Short mmCIF file of C-alpha atoms in Angstrom, two decimals:
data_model
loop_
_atom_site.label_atom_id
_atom_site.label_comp_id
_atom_site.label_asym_id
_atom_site.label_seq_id
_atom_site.Cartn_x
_atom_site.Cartn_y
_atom_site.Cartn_z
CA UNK T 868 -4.09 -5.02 -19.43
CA UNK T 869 -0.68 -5.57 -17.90
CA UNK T 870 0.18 -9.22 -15.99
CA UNK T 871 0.72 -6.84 -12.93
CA UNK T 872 -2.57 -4.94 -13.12
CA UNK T 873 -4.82 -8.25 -13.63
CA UNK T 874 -2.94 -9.51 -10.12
CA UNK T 875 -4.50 -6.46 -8.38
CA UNK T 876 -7.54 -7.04 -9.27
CA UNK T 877 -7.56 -10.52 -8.70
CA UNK T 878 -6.64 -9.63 -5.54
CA UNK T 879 -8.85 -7.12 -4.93
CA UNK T 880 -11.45 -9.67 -5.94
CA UNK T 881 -10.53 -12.23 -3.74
CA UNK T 882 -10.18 -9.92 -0.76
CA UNK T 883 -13.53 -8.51 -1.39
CA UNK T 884 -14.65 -12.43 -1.72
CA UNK T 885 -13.45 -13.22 1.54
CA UNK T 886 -14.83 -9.86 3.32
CA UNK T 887 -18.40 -11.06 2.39
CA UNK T 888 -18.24 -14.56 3.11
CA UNK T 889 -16.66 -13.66 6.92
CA UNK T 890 -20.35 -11.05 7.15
CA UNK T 891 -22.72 -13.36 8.61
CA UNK T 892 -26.08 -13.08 7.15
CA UNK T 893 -29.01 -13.05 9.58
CA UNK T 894 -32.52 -12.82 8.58
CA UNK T 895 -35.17 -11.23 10.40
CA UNK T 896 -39.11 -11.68 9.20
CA UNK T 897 -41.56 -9.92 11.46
CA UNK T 898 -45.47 -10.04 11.47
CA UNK T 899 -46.06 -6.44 10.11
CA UNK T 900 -43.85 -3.39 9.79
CA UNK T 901 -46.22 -0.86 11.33
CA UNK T 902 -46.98 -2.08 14.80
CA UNK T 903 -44.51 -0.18 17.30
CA UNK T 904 -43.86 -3.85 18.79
CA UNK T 905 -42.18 -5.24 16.06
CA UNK T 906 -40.42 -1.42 14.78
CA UNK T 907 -38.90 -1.68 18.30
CA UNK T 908 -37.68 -5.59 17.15
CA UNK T 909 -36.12 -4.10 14.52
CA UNK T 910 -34.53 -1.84 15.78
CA UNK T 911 -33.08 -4.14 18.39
CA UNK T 912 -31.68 -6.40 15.44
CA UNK T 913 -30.02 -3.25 13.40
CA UNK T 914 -28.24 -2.52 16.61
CA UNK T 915 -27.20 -5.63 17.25
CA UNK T 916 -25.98 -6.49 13.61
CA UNK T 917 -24.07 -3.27 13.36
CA UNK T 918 -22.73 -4.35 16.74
CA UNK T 919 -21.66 -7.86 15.53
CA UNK T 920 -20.91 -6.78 11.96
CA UNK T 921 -23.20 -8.53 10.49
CA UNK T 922 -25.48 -8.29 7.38
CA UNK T 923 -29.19 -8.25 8.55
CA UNK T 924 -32.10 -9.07 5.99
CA UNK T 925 -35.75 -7.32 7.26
CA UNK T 926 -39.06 -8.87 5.93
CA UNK T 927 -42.84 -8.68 7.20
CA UNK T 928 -46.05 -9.60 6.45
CA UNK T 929 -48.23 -7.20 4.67
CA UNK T 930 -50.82 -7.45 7.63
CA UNK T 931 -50.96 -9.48 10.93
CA UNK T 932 -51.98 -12.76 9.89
CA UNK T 933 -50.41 -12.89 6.39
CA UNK T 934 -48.61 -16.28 6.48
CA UNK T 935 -47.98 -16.11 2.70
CA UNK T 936 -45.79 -12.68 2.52
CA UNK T 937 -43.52 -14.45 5.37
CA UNK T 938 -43.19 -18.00 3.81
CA UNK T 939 -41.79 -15.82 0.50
CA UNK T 940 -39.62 -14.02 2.84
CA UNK T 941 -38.10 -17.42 4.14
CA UNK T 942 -37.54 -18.59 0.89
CA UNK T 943 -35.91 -14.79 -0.30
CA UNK T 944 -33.58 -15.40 2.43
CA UNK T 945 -32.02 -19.10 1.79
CA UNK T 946 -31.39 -17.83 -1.43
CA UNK T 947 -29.82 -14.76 -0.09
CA UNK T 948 -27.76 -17.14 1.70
CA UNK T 949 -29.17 -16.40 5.49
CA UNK T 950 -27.26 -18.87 8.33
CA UNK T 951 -30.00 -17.66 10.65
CA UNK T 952 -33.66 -16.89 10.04
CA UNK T 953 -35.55 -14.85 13.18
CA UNK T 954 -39.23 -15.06 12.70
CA UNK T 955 -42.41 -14.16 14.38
CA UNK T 956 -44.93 -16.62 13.03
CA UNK T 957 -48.24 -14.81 11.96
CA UNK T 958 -49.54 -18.35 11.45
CA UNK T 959 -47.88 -20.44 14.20
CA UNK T 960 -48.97 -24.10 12.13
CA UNK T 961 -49.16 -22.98 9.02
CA UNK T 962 -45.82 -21.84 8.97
CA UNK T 963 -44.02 -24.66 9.56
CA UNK T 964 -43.38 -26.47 6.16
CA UNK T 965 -41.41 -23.65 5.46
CA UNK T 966 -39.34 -23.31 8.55
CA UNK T 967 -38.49 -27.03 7.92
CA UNK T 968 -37.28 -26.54 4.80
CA UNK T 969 -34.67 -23.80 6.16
CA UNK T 970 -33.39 -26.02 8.48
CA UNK T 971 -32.77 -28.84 5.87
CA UNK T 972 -30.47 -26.80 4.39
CA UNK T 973 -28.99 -26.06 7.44
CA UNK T 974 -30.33 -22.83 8.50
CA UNK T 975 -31.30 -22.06 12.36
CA UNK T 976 -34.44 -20.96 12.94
CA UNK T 977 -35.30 -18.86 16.41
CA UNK T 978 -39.07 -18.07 16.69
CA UNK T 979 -39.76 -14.42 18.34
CA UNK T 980 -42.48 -13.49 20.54
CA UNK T 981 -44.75 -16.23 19.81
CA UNK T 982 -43.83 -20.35 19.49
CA UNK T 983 -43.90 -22.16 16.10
CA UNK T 984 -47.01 -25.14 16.34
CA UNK T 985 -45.03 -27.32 17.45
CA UNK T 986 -42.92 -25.25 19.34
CA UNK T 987 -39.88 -27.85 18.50
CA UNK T 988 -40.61 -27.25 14.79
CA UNK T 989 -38.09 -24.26 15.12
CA UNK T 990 -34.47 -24.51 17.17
CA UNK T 991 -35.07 -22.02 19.79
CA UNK T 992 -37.97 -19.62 21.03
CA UNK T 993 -36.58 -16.03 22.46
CA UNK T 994 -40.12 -14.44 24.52
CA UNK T 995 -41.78 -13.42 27.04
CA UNK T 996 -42.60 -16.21 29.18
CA UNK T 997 -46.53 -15.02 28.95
CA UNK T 998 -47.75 -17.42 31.36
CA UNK T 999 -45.44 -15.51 33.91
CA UNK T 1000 -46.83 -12.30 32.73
CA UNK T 1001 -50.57 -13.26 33.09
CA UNK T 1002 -49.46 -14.33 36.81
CA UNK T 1003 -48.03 -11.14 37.44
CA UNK T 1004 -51.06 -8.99 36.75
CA UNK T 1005 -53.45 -11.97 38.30
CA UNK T 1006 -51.44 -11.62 41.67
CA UNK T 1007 -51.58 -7.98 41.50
CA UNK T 1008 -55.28 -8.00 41.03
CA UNK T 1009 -56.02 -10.39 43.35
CA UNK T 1010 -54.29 -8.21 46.10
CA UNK T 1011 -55.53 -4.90 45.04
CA UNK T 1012 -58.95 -6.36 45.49
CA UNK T 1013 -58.22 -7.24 48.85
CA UNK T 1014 -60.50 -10.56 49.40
CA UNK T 1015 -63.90 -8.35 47.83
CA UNK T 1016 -65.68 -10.91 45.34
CA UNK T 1017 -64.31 -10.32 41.84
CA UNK T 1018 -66.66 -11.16 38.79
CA UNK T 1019 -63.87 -11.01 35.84
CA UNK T 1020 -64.03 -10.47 32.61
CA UNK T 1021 -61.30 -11.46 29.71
CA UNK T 1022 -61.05 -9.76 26.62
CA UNK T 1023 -58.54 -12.33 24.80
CA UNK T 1024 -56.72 -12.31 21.75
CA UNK T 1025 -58.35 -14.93 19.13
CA UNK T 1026 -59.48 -18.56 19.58
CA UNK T 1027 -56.33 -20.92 19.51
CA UNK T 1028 -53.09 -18.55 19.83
CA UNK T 1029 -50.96 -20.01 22.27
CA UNK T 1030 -49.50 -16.63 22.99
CA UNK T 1031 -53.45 -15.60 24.32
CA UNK T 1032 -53.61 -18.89 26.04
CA UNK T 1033 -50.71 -18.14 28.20
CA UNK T 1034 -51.33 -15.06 29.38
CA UNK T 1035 -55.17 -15.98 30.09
CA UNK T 1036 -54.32 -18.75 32.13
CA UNK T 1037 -51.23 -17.16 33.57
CA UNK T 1038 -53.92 -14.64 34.92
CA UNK T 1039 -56.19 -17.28 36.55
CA UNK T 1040 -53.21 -18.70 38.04
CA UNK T 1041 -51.98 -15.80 39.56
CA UNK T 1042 -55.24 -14.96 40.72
CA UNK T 1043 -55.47 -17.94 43.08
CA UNK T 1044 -57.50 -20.53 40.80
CA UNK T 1045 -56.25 -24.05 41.57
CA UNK T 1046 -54.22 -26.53 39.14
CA UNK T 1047 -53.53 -24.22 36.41
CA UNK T 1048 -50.12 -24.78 34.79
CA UNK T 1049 -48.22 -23.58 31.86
CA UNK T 1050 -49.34 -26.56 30.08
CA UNK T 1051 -53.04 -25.93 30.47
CA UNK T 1052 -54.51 -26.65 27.12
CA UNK T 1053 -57.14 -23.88 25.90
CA UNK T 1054 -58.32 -20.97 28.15
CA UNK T 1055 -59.60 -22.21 30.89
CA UNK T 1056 -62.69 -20.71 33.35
CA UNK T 1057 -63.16 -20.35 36.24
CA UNK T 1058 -66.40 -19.71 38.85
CA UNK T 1059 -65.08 -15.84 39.30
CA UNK T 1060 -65.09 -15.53 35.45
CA UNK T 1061 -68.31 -13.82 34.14
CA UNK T 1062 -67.40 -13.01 30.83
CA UNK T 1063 -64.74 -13.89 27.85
CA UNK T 1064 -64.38 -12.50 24.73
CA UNK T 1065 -62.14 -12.02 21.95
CA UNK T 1066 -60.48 -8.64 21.41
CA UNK T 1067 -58.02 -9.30 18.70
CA UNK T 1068 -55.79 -6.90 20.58
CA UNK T 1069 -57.84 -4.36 19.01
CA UNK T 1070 -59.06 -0.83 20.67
CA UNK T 1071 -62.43 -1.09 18.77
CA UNK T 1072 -62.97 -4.72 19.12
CA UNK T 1073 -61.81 -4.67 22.84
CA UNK T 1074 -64.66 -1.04 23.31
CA UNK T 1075 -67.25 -3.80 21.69
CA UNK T 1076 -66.62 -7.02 23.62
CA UNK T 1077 -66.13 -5.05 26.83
CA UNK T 1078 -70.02 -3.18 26.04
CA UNK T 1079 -71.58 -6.72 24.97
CA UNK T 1080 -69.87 -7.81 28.54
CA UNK T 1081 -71.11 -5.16 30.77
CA UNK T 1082 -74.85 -5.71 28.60
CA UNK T 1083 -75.11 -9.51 30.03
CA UNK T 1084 -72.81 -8.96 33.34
CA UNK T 1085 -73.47 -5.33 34.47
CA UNK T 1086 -71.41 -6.31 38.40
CA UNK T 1087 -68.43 -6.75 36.69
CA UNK T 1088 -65.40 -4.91 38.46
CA UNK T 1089 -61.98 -7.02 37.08
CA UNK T 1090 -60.75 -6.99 33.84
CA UNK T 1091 -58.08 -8.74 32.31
CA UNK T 1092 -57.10 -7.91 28.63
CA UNK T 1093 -54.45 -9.50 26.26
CA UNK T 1094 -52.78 -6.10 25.39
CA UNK T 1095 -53.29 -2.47 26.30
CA UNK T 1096 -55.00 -0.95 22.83
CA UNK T 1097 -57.63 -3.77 24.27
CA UNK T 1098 -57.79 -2.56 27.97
CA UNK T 1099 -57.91 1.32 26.18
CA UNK T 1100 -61.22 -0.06 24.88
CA UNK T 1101 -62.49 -1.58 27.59
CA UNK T 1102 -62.19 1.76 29.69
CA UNK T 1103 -64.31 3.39 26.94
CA UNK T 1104 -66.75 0.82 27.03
CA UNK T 1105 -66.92 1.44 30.98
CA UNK T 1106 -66.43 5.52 30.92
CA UNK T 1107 -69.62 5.47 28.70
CA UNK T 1108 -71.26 3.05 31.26
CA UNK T 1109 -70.09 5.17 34.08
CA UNK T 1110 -67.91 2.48 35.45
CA UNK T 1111 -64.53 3.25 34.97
CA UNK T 1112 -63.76 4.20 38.27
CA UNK T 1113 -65.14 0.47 40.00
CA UNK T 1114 -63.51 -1.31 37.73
CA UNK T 1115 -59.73 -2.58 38.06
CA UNK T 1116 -58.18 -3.04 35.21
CA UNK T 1117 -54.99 -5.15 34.22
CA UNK T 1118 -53.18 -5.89 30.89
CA UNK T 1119 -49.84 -7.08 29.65
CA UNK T 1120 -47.54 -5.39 26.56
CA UNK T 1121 -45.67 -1.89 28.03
CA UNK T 1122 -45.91 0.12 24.88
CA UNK T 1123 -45.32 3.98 25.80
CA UNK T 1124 -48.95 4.68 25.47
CA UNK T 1125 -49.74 1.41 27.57
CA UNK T 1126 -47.38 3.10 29.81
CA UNK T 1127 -48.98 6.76 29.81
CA UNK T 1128 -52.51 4.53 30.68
CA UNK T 1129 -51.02 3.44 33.31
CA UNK T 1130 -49.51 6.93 35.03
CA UNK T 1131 -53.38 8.25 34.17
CA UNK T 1132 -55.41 5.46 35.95
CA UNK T 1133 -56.62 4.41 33.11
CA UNK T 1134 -55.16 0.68 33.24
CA UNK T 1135 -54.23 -0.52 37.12
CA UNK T 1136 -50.92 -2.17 36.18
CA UNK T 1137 -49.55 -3.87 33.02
CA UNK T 1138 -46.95 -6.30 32.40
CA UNK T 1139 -43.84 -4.83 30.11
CA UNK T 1140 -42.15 -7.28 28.03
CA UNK T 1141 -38.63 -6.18 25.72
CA UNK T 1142 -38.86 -6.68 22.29
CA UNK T 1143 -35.63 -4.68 21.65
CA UNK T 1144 -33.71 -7.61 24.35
CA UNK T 1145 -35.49 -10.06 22.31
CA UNK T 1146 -34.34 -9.25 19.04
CA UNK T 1147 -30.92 -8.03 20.58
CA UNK T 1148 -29.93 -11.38 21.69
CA UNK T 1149 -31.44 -13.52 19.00
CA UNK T 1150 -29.14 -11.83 16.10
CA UNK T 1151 -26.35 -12.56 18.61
CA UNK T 1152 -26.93 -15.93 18.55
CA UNK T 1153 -27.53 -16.21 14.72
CA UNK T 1154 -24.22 -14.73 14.54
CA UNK T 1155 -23.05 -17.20 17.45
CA UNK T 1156 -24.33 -20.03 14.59
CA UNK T 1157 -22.87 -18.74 11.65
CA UNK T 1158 -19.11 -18.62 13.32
CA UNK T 1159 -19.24 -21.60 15.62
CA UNK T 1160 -22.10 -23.49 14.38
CA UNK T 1161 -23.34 -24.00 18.30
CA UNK T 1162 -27.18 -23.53 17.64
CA UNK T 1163 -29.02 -21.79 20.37
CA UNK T 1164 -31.78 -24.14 21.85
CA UNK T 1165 -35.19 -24.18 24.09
CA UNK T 1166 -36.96 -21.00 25.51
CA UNK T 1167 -35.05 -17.76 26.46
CA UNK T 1168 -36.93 -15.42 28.90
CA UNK T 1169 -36.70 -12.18 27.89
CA UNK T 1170 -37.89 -10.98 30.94
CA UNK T 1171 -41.44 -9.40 32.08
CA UNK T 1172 -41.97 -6.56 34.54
CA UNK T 1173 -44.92 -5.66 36.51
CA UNK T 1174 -45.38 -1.41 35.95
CA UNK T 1175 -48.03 0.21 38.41
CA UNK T 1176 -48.12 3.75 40.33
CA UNK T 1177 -50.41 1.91 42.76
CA UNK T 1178 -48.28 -0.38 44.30
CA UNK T 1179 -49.57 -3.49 46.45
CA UNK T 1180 -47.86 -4.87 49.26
CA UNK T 1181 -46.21 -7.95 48.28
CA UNK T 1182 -46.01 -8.10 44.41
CA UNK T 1183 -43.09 -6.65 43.19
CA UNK T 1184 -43.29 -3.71 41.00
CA UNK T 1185 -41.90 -0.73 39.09
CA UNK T 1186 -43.22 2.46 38.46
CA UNK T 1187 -44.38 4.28 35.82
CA UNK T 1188 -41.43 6.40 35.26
CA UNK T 1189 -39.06 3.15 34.51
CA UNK T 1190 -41.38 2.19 32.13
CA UNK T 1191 -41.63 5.03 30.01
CA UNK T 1192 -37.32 4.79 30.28
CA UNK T 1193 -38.28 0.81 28.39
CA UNK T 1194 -41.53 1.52 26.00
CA UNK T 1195 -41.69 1.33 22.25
CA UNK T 1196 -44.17 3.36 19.95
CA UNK T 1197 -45.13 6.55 20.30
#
């Protein structure tokens, strides 16, 4: 090999060299791969990597839950040399150890969707602010019942998740119950509340919680739900009771089919949160990080929107139609 041909490729080399280290990598670990939420996530953070020209690094659990799969996938991607790690915590405690070892070694960590236990443990949280959410729906409800005595049910989430929490007591809140905050530890209950139950956002386990409900509380005519697969099953639950049409139903989430419940009557009004926003403007500021080394700090709204195509004087809505334009899933 010539002197002149082993410059090129040294060149070549070094140029290369450079190219990669000026790509900042950003990692992305979401709970599962399947549910529409996080695909939309995803697809949020492509965009916005391509956008930025940035190398993005996708990891999930295997199911929601899975806090193992996603502490491997932290630890793939400080070896993979990640200057920004996007997570959303299947195990908001449990995953901490591992989120404090990325940032020893100097990586930023934003929590998506749902908080890190502590929230602090991680640099920034980009969500929904679900306490907002719940108060959206609660007001609605409250003013589509129109002063008529309300015995409520909940179907929540599972005992404990601070994302559930929120949106429960966000509800109450916005329903008129009395010194309810943000910072309300644990769901709290109030006189109107009949029934609460755990759902695990689940159609099937929403159907059954809403039937073993109606079984002990048979006047019940508001329900709140943590997502809309759970209010889906509660309307079964209330069809098959013959109920469905005295019973106002609210939820929070604004996937399409959420969406499509909605437009059919099915659920009275839901609040729509952005996933594709969320992930949007957390790889920007992973890529913010990696060329300035300004970290991105506290909580970033996202934004919430109240979708209903029965409108109530007073709460502030959007219909049905803009909705669909700002679903994910199918």
């Amino acid at each position: 090999m010539t002197a002149k041909r082993c410059f090129a490729l040294a060149l070549i080399a070094s140029t290369t060299g450079a190219a990669l280290a000026a790509e900042p990598i950003v990692g992305l670990i979401t709970k599962t791969e399947t549910n529409p939420f996080f695909v939309k996530m995803k697809e949020g953070a492509q965009s916005a990597a391509k956008r930025q020209g940035a190398k993005l690094l996708t990891a999930a659990g295997k199911s929601d839950g899975d806090n193992a799969g996603q502490v491997t996938a932290i630890e793939n991607m400080i070896s993979a040399g990640a200057r920004a790690i996007l997570i959303t915590p299947n195990d908001s405690r449990a995953i901490v150890p591992a989120i404090r070892k990325a940032r020893e070694q100097g990586i930023m960590v934003i929590a998506l969707d749902s908080p890190a236990d502590p929230q602090d443990a991680t640099d920034a949280l980009f969500a929904t602010d679900n306490f907002k959410a719940g108060q959206l729906i609660g007001q609605y409800a409250r003013t589509a019942m129109g002063g008529k005595p309300a015995q409520i049910a909940t179907l929540d989430l599972f005992p404990g998740h601070p994302v559930g929490i929120a949106r429960h007591n966000g509800f109450l809140a916005g329903y008129g119950a009395p010194g309810i905050t943000p910072k309300t530890a644990g769901l709290a209950r109030t006189a109107g509340v009949v029934c609460m139950a755990d759902s695990f956002g689940d159609q099937a386990k929403g159907q059954t919680a809403m039937e073993n409900c109606l079984q002990k509380n048979p006047g019940i005519n508001v329900v709140y739900t943590i997502n809309e697969p759970a209010a889906a099953g509660a309307y079964k639950a209330l069809k098959a009771a013959g109920r469905e049409k005295n019973v106002l139903i609210v939820s929070v989430d604004g996937g399409c089919a959420g969406v499509r419940d909605v437009k059919a009557g099915v659920i009275a009004a839901t609040a729509q949160q952005y996933p594709l926003k969320m992930a949007g403007l957390a790889v920007d500021a992973g890529v913010a990080y990696a060329k300035t080394g300004k970290k991105a700090a506290g909580h970033v709204d996202t934004g919430v929107t109240l979708i209903t195509d029965r409108k109530q004087d007073g709460v502030e809505s959007r219909d049905s139609a803009f909705g669909l334009t700002a679903c994910w899933g199918k």
